[in-house]
Amino acid sequence: MVLVGSEVVGFIALSNVIRWNFRSCSVGYWIAEAHNGRGHATAAVRRICELAFTELGLHRVEAGTLLTNEASQHVLSNSGFSRIGVAPKYLEIAGSWQDHVLFQRVADGD
Ligand SMILES: CC(C)(COP(=O)(O)OP(=O)(O)OC[C@H]1O[C@@H](n2cnc3c(N)ncnc32)[C@H](O)[C@@H]1OP(=O)(O)O)[C@@H](O)C(=O)NCCC(=O)NCCS
């Protein structure tokens, strides 16, 4: 959960945690519209990456956004992620397979 004081304003989670030689996971998040533009997503993504690289001992965090989701792409760029490229027909949303821009961040020093 993403909290402002005691109020829940959003959600963030790591998923697809794979260990062995990959040590990678995915991150997904949303922030309620009324709270957009205040840096909450950027702060939450930065924090959960720290947890992934320290407490979970992972090497890599991956994220994907719709091509049109420029706000989310800003969040990722501002959180140390690099753009990998476009994955065609990556995720089924509203009944159709939609292209996504994939990003990744690797742990400092790896
Ligand atoms: C995308 C989302 C997570 C952003 O949350 P947020 O708390 O408003 O994000 P932040 O305030 O940390 O940062 C937003 C950035 O996007 C930029 N931005 C916002 N709207 C934009 C737009 N329409 N076009 C381009 N950039 C935009 C902001 O200027 C800011 O970048 P900056 O810090 O370089 O100025 C939120 O809008 C959301 O939950 N959307 C619906 C679900 C979703 O898209 N989740 C992500 C799936 S990949």
Short mmCIF file of N, CA and C and ligand atoms in Angstrom, two decimals:
data_model
loop_
_atom_site.label_atom_id
_atom_site.label_comp_id
_atom_site.label_asym_id
_atom_site.label_seq_id
_atom_site.Cartn_x
_atom_site.Cartn_y
_atom_site.Cartn_z
N MET A 1 0.84 -1.20 0.00
CA MET A 1 0.00 0.00 0.00
C MET A 1 0.87 1.25 0.00
N VAL A 2 0.36 2.31 -0.61
CA VAL A 2 1.05 3.61 -0.55
C VAL A 2 0.22 4.49 0.38
N LEU A 3 0.84 4.95 1.45
CA LEU A 3 0.13 5.71 2.48
C LEU A 3 0.58 7.16 2.50
N VAL A 4 -0.39 8.07 2.73
CA VAL A 4 -0.07 9.45 3.08
C VAL A 4 -0.67 9.64 4.46
N GLY A 5 0.17 9.69 5.46
CA GLY A 5 -0.35 9.60 6.83
C GLY A 5 -0.97 8.22 6.99
N SER A 6 -2.25 8.19 7.39
CA SER A 6 -2.93 6.90 7.53
C SER A 6 -3.83 6.60 6.34
N GLU A 7 -3.83 7.52 5.34
CA GLU A 7 -4.73 7.34 4.18
C GLU A 7 -4.05 6.50 3.09
N VAL A 8 -4.79 5.49 2.60
CA VAL A 8 -4.29 4.69 1.49
C VAL A 8 -4.56 5.46 0.19
N VAL A 9 -3.47 5.83 -0.53
CA VAL A 9 -3.65 6.59 -1.77
C VAL A 9 -3.25 5.76 -2.99
N GLY A 10 -2.73 4.56 -2.75
CA GLY A 10 -2.31 3.75 -3.89
C GLY A 10 -1.82 2.39 -3.46
N PHE A 11 -1.27 1.69 -4.43
CA PHE A 11 -0.83 0.32 -4.19
C PHE A 11 0.41 0.06 -5.04
N ILE A 12 1.33 -0.70 -4.48
CA ILE A 12 2.52 -1.11 -5.24
C ILE A 12 2.89 -2.51 -4.79
N ALA A 13 3.32 -3.34 -5.73
CA ALA A 13 3.68 -4.72 -5.36
C ALA A 13 4.73 -5.25 -6.32
N LEU A 14 5.57 -6.13 -5.77
CA LEU A 14 6.49 -6.91 -6.59
C LEU A 14 5.84 -8.25 -6.88
N SER A 15 6.05 -8.76 -8.07
CA SER A 15 5.50 -10.07 -8.44
C SER A 15 6.51 -10.80 -9.31
N ASN A 16 6.17 -12.03 -9.68
CA ASN A 16 7.05 -12.83 -10.56
C ASN A 16 8.48 -12.86 -10.04
N VAL A 17 8.63 -13.07 -8.75
CA VAL A 17 9.98 -13.12 -8.18
C VAL A 17 10.62 -14.45 -8.58
N ILE A 18 11.72 -14.36 -9.33
CA ILE A 18 12.44 -15.55 -9.78
C ILE A 18 13.87 -15.45 -9.27
N ARG A 19 14.36 -16.52 -8.68
CA ARG A 19 15.71 -16.47 -8.10
C ARG A 19 16.69 -17.19 -9.02
N TRP A 20 17.60 -17.97 -8.51
CA TRP A 20 18.66 -18.62 -9.26
C TRP A 20 19.48 -17.60 -10.04
N ASN A 21 19.84 -17.87 -11.29
CA ASN A 21 20.72 -16.98 -12.05
C ASN A 21 20.03 -15.69 -12.51
N PHE A 22 18.69 -15.63 -12.38
CA PHE A 22 17.94 -14.50 -12.91
C PHE A 22 17.77 -13.41 -11.84
N ARG A 23 17.38 -13.79 -10.65
CA ARG A 23 17.14 -12.89 -9.51
C ARG A 23 16.43 -11.60 -9.94
N SER A 24 15.24 -11.81 -10.51
CA SER A 24 14.49 -10.72 -11.13
C SER A 24 13.04 -10.74 -10.64
N CYS A 25 12.38 -9.59 -10.74
CA CYS A 25 10.95 -9.52 -10.40
C CYS A 25 10.32 -8.42 -11.24
N SER A 26 8.99 -8.33 -11.14
CA SER A 26 8.24 -7.26 -11.82
C SER A 26 7.64 -6.34 -10.77
N VAL A 27 7.44 -5.08 -11.13
CA VAL A 27 6.75 -4.16 -10.23
C VAL A 27 5.51 -3.60 -10.93
N GLY A 28 4.41 -3.50 -10.15
CA GLY A 28 3.18 -2.88 -10.63
C GLY A 28 2.67 -1.91 -9.58
N TYR A 29 1.98 -0.86 -10.00
CA TYR A 29 1.56 0.19 -9.04
C TYR A 29 0.43 1.02 -9.63
N TRP A 30 -0.31 1.66 -8.72
CA TRP A 30 -1.25 2.71 -9.12
C TRP A 30 -1.39 3.69 -7.98
N ILE A 31 -1.73 4.94 -8.33
CA ILE A 31 -2.00 5.99 -7.35
C ILE A 31 -3.37 6.58 -7.70
N ALA A 32 -4.21 6.77 -6.69
CA ALA A 32 -5.55 7.34 -6.92
C ALA A 32 -5.43 8.69 -7.61
N GLU A 33 -6.34 8.93 -8.56
CA GLU A 33 -6.25 10.11 -9.42
C GLU A 33 -6.16 11.41 -8.61
N ALA A 34 -6.90 11.47 -7.52
CA ALA A 34 -6.91 12.71 -6.71
C ALA A 34 -5.54 13.02 -6.12
N HIS A 35 -4.66 12.03 -6.11
CA HIS A 35 -3.34 12.22 -5.50
C HIS A 35 -2.22 12.21 -6.54
N ASN A 36 -2.58 12.24 -7.82
CA ASN A 36 -1.56 12.19 -8.86
C ASN A 36 -0.75 13.50 -8.91
N GLY A 37 0.48 13.36 -9.42
CA GLY A 37 1.31 14.53 -9.66
C GLY A 37 2.02 15.06 -8.44
N ARG A 38 2.02 14.28 -7.37
CA ARG A 38 2.69 14.74 -6.13
C ARG A 38 3.93 13.90 -5.81
N GLY A 39 4.33 13.06 -6.75
CA GLY A 39 5.56 12.29 -6.53
C GLY A 39 5.38 10.99 -5.77
N HIS A 40 4.13 10.62 -5.48
CA HIS A 40 3.92 9.40 -4.67
C HIS A 40 4.39 8.15 -5.40
N ALA A 41 4.07 8.03 -6.68
CA ALA A 41 4.48 6.82 -7.41
C ALA A 41 6.00 6.74 -7.50
N THR A 42 6.63 7.86 -7.81
CA THR A 42 8.09 7.87 -7.93
C THR A 42 8.73 7.46 -6.60
N ALA A 43 8.23 8.02 -5.50
CA ALA A 43 8.79 7.67 -4.18
C ALA A 43 8.57 6.19 -3.88
N ALA A 44 7.38 5.68 -4.21
CA ALA A 44 7.07 4.28 -3.90
C ALA A 44 7.92 3.33 -4.75
N VAL A 45 8.11 3.65 -6.02
CA VAL A 45 8.92 2.79 -6.91
C VAL A 45 10.37 2.78 -6.44
N ARG A 46 10.88 3.96 -6.08
CA ARG A 46 12.28 4.02 -5.60
C ARG A 46 12.44 3.18 -4.34
N ARG A 47 11.48 3.30 -3.42
CA ARG A 47 11.57 2.57 -2.15
C ARG A 47 11.48 1.06 -2.34
N ILE A 48 10.55 0.62 -3.21
CA ILE A 48 10.38 -0.83 -3.36
C ILE A 48 11.58 -1.42 -4.11
N CYS A 49 12.23 -0.63 -4.95
CA CYS A 49 13.46 -1.12 -5.60
C CYS A 49 14.56 -1.32 -4.56
N GLU A 50 14.66 -0.37 -3.61
CA GLU A 50 15.65 -0.55 -2.53
C GLU A 50 15.41 -1.86 -1.80
N LEU A 51 14.13 -2.12 -1.49
CA LEU A 51 13.80 -3.36 -0.77
C LEU A 51 14.15 -4.58 -1.63
N ALA A 52 13.86 -4.50 -2.92
CA ALA A 52 14.15 -5.63 -3.82
C ALA A 52 15.65 -5.93 -3.84
N PHE A 53 16.46 -4.86 -3.89
CA PHE A 53 17.91 -5.05 -4.04
C PHE A 53 18.60 -5.38 -2.71
N THR A 54 17.98 -4.98 -1.60
CA THR A 54 18.63 -5.23 -0.30
C THR A 54 17.98 -6.44 0.38
N GLU A 55 16.77 -6.26 0.90
CA GLU A 55 16.14 -7.33 1.69
C GLU A 55 15.89 -8.59 0.87
N LEU A 56 15.50 -8.44 -0.40
CA LEU A 56 15.22 -9.62 -1.22
C LEU A 56 16.44 -10.12 -1.98
N GLY A 57 17.48 -9.33 -2.03
CA GLY A 57 18.72 -9.76 -2.69
C GLY A 57 18.58 -9.96 -4.19
N LEU A 58 17.69 -9.20 -4.82
CA LEU A 58 17.48 -9.36 -6.27
C LEU A 58 18.46 -8.50 -7.07
N HIS A 59 18.58 -8.84 -8.33
CA HIS A 59 19.49 -8.16 -9.25
C HIS A 59 18.76 -7.17 -10.16
N ARG A 60 17.46 -7.46 -10.43
CA ARG A 60 16.77 -6.74 -11.50
C ARG A 60 15.29 -6.57 -11.18
N VAL A 61 14.74 -5.39 -11.50
CA VAL A 61 13.30 -5.15 -11.40
C VAL A 61 12.81 -4.73 -12.79
N GLU A 62 11.74 -5.34 -13.24
CA GLU A 62 11.19 -5.03 -14.57
C GLU A 62 9.82 -4.37 -14.43
N ALA A 63 9.49 -3.50 -15.37
CA ALA A 63 8.16 -2.88 -15.40
C ALA A 63 7.76 -2.67 -16.85
N GLY A 64 6.44 -2.66 -17.08
CA GLY A 64 5.94 -2.41 -18.43
C GLY A 64 4.80 -1.41 -18.37
N THR A 65 4.74 -0.53 -19.38
CA THR A 65 3.63 0.43 -19.43
C THR A 65 3.03 0.42 -20.84
N LEU A 66 1.77 0.80 -20.92
CA LEU A 66 1.18 1.05 -22.23
C LEU A 66 1.99 2.15 -22.93
N LEU A 67 2.02 2.11 -24.27
CA LEU A 67 2.78 3.10 -25.02
C LEU A 67 2.31 4.53 -24.71
N THR A 68 1.02 4.65 -24.40
CA THR A 68 0.43 5.97 -24.16
C THR A 68 0.60 6.47 -22.73
N ASN A 69 1.11 5.61 -21.83
CA ASN A 69 1.15 5.97 -20.41
C ASN A 69 2.45 6.73 -20.09
N GLU A 70 2.48 8.00 -20.55
CA GLU A 70 3.71 8.78 -20.40
C GLU A 70 4.01 9.08 -18.94
N ALA A 71 2.97 9.23 -18.11
CA ALA A 71 3.21 9.51 -16.68
C ALA A 71 3.97 8.37 -16.05
N SER A 72 3.54 7.13 -16.34
CA SER A 72 4.22 5.98 -15.75
C SER A 72 5.65 5.84 -16.31
N GLN A 73 5.83 6.19 -17.57
CA GLN A 73 7.18 6.14 -18.14
C GLN A 73 8.09 7.16 -17.46
N HIS A 74 7.52 8.34 -17.11
CA HIS A 74 8.30 9.33 -16.35
C HIS A 74 8.67 8.79 -14.99
N VAL A 75 7.70 8.14 -14.32
CA VAL A 75 7.96 7.56 -13.00
C VAL A 75 9.15 6.62 -13.07
N LEU A 76 9.16 5.76 -14.08
CA LEU A 76 10.23 4.76 -14.18
C LEU A 76 11.57 5.42 -14.54
N SER A 77 11.56 6.34 -15.50
CA SER A 77 12.81 7.03 -15.86
C SER A 77 13.38 7.78 -14.67
N ASN A 78 12.48 8.39 -13.89
CA ASN A 78 12.93 9.16 -12.71
C ASN A 78 13.33 8.26 -11.55
N SER A 79 13.12 6.97 -11.69
CA SER A 79 13.46 6.03 -10.62
C SER A 79 14.61 5.11 -11.02
N GLY A 80 15.37 5.53 -12.02
CA GLY A 80 16.58 4.78 -12.38
C GLY A 80 16.37 3.63 -13.34
N PHE A 81 15.19 3.55 -13.97
CA PHE A 81 14.93 2.47 -14.93
C PHE A 81 15.40 2.88 -16.33
N SER A 82 15.84 1.90 -17.10
CA SER A 82 16.21 2.09 -18.50
C SER A 82 15.15 1.46 -19.39
N ARG A 83 14.92 2.10 -20.53
CA ARG A 83 13.94 1.58 -21.48
C ARG A 83 14.57 0.43 -22.26
N ILE A 84 13.89 -0.73 -22.28
CA ILE A 84 14.40 -1.88 -23.05
C ILE A 84 13.89 -1.80 -24.49
N GLY A 85 12.58 -1.55 -24.62
CA GLY A 85 11.98 -1.51 -25.96
C GLY A 85 10.52 -1.91 -25.88
N VAL A 86 9.92 -2.03 -27.06
CA VAL A 86 8.49 -2.32 -27.12
C VAL A 86 8.27 -3.83 -27.28
N ALA A 87 7.44 -4.37 -26.41
CA ALA A 87 7.04 -5.78 -26.51
C ALA A 87 5.65 -5.82 -27.14
N PRO A 88 5.56 -6.32 -28.37
CA PRO A 88 4.26 -6.33 -29.05
C PRO A 88 3.28 -7.29 -28.38
N LYS A 89 2.05 -6.88 -28.30
CA LYS A 89 0.95 -7.72 -27.80
C LYS A 89 1.33 -8.38 -26.47
N TYR A 90 1.77 -7.57 -25.52
CA TYR A 90 2.38 -8.06 -24.28
C TYR A 90 1.36 -8.46 -23.23
N LEU A 91 0.25 -7.70 -23.12
CA LEU A 91 -0.68 -7.90 -22.02
C LEU A 91 -2.11 -7.73 -22.51
N GLU A 92 -3.00 -8.59 -22.01
CA GLU A 92 -4.41 -8.47 -22.40
C GLU A 92 -5.09 -7.46 -21.49
N ILE A 93 -5.56 -6.37 -22.09
CA ILE A 93 -6.25 -5.32 -21.34
C ILE A 93 -7.55 -5.02 -22.08
N ALA A 94 -8.65 -5.04 -21.32
CA ALA A 94 -9.97 -4.74 -21.91
C ALA A 94 -10.22 -5.58 -23.16
N GLY A 95 -9.80 -6.84 -23.09
CA GLY A 95 -10.15 -7.78 -24.15
C GLY A 95 -9.24 -7.80 -25.36
N SER A 96 -8.17 -6.99 -25.35
CA SER A 96 -7.27 -7.09 -26.50
C SER A 96 -5.82 -7.05 -26.03
N TRP A 97 -4.95 -7.71 -26.82
CA TRP A 97 -3.53 -7.81 -26.48
C TRP A 97 -2.84 -6.52 -26.88
N GLN A 98 -2.25 -5.85 -25.87
CA GLN A 98 -1.73 -4.50 -26.10
C GLN A 98 -0.20 -4.46 -25.98
N ASP A 99 0.40 -3.69 -26.88
CA ASP A 99 1.85 -3.47 -26.85
C ASP A 99 2.23 -2.73 -25.56
N HIS A 100 3.41 -3.03 -25.04
CA HIS A 100 3.91 -2.33 -23.85
C HIS A 100 5.37 -1.91 -24.07
N VAL A 101 5.76 -0.81 -23.42
CA VAL A 101 7.17 -0.45 -23.34
C VAL A 101 7.72 -1.11 -22.08
N LEU A 102 8.78 -1.90 -22.25
CA LEU A 102 9.40 -2.56 -21.09
C LEU A 102 10.59 -1.75 -20.60
N PHE A 103 10.72 -1.71 -19.27
CA PHE A 103 11.82 -1.02 -18.60
C PHE A 103 12.47 -1.98 -17.61
N GLN A 104 13.72 -1.73 -17.28
CA GLN A 104 14.35 -2.49 -16.20
C GLN A 104 15.31 -1.60 -15.42
N ARG A 105 15.47 -1.97 -14.16
CA ARG A 105 16.52 -1.35 -13.33
C ARG A 105 17.32 -2.47 -12.71
N VAL A 106 18.64 -2.38 -12.76
CA VAL A 106 19.47 -3.39 -12.12
C VAL A 106 20.14 -2.78 -10.90
N ALA A 107 20.48 -3.63 -9.95
CA ALA A 107 21.07 -3.17 -8.70
C ALA A 107 22.39 -2.46 -8.96
N ASP A 108 22.65 -1.39 -8.23
CA ASP A 108 23.91 -0.66 -8.34
C ASP A 108 25.07 -1.63 -8.13
N GLY A 109 26.05 -1.55 -9.01
CA GLY A 109 27.26 -2.36 -8.83
C GLY A 109 27.18 -3.73 -9.45
N ASP A 110 25.99 -4.20 -9.87
CA ASP A 110 25.87 -5.52 -10.50
C ASP A 110 26.30 -5.45 -11.97
C1 LIG B 1 0.95 6.58 -13.59
C2 LIG B 1 0.72 6.86 -12.12
C3 LIG B 1 1.20 5.69 -11.29
C4 LIG B 1 1.53 8.13 -11.74
O1 LIG B 1 1.41 8.36 -10.33
P1 LIG B 1 1.85 9.76 -9.70
O2 LIG B 1 1.92 9.61 -8.21
O3 LIG B 1 1.00 10.83 -10.25
O4 LIG B 1 3.33 9.91 -10.29
P2 LIG B 1 4.45 10.97 -9.88
O5 LIG B 1 3.80 12.19 -9.33
O6 LIG B 1 5.46 10.27 -9.00
O7 LIG B 1 5.20 11.27 -11.26
C5 LIG B 1 4.45 11.51 -12.43
C6 LIG B 1 5.37 11.99 -13.55
O8 LIG B 1 4.68 11.91 -14.79
C7 LIG B 1 4.58 13.20 -15.38
N1 LIG B 1 3.29 13.24 -16.06
C8 LIG B 1 2.07 13.25 -15.49
N2 LIG B 1 1.13 13.24 -16.45
C9 LIG B 1 1.78 13.20 -17.65
C10 LIG B 1 1.36 13.17 -19.00
N3 LIG B 1 0.08 13.16 -19.34
N4 LIG B 1 2.31 13.13 -19.96
C11 LIG B 1 3.62 13.12 -19.66
N5 LIG B 1 4.08 13.15 -18.36
C12 LIG B 1 3.15 13.20 -17.40
C13 LIG B 1 4.73 14.16 -14.23
O9 LIG B 1 5.16 15.45 -14.66
C14 LIG B 1 5.79 13.44 -13.40
O10 LIG B 1 7.08 13.52 -13.99
P3 LIG B 1 8.18 14.58 -13.46
O11 LIG B 1 8.38 14.24 -12.00
O12 LIG B 1 9.38 14.30 -14.32
O13 LIG B 1 7.60 15.94 -13.65
C15 LIG B 1 -0.78 7.15 -11.81
O14 LIG B 1 -1.25 8.15 -12.68
C16 LIG B 1 -1.66 5.92 -11.97
O15 LIG B 1 -1.82 5.16 -11.01
N6 LIG B 1 -2.24 5.72 -13.16
C17 LIG B 1 -3.15 4.58 -13.39
C18 LIG B 1 -2.50 3.22 -13.21
C19 LIG B 1 -1.18 3.10 -13.93
O16 LIG B 1 -0.99 3.64 -15.01
N7 LIG B 1 -0.26 2.38 -13.28
C20 LIG B 1 1.03 2.12 -13.86
C21 LIG B 1 0.91 0.95 -14.81
S1 LIG B 1 2.43 0.75 -15.66
#
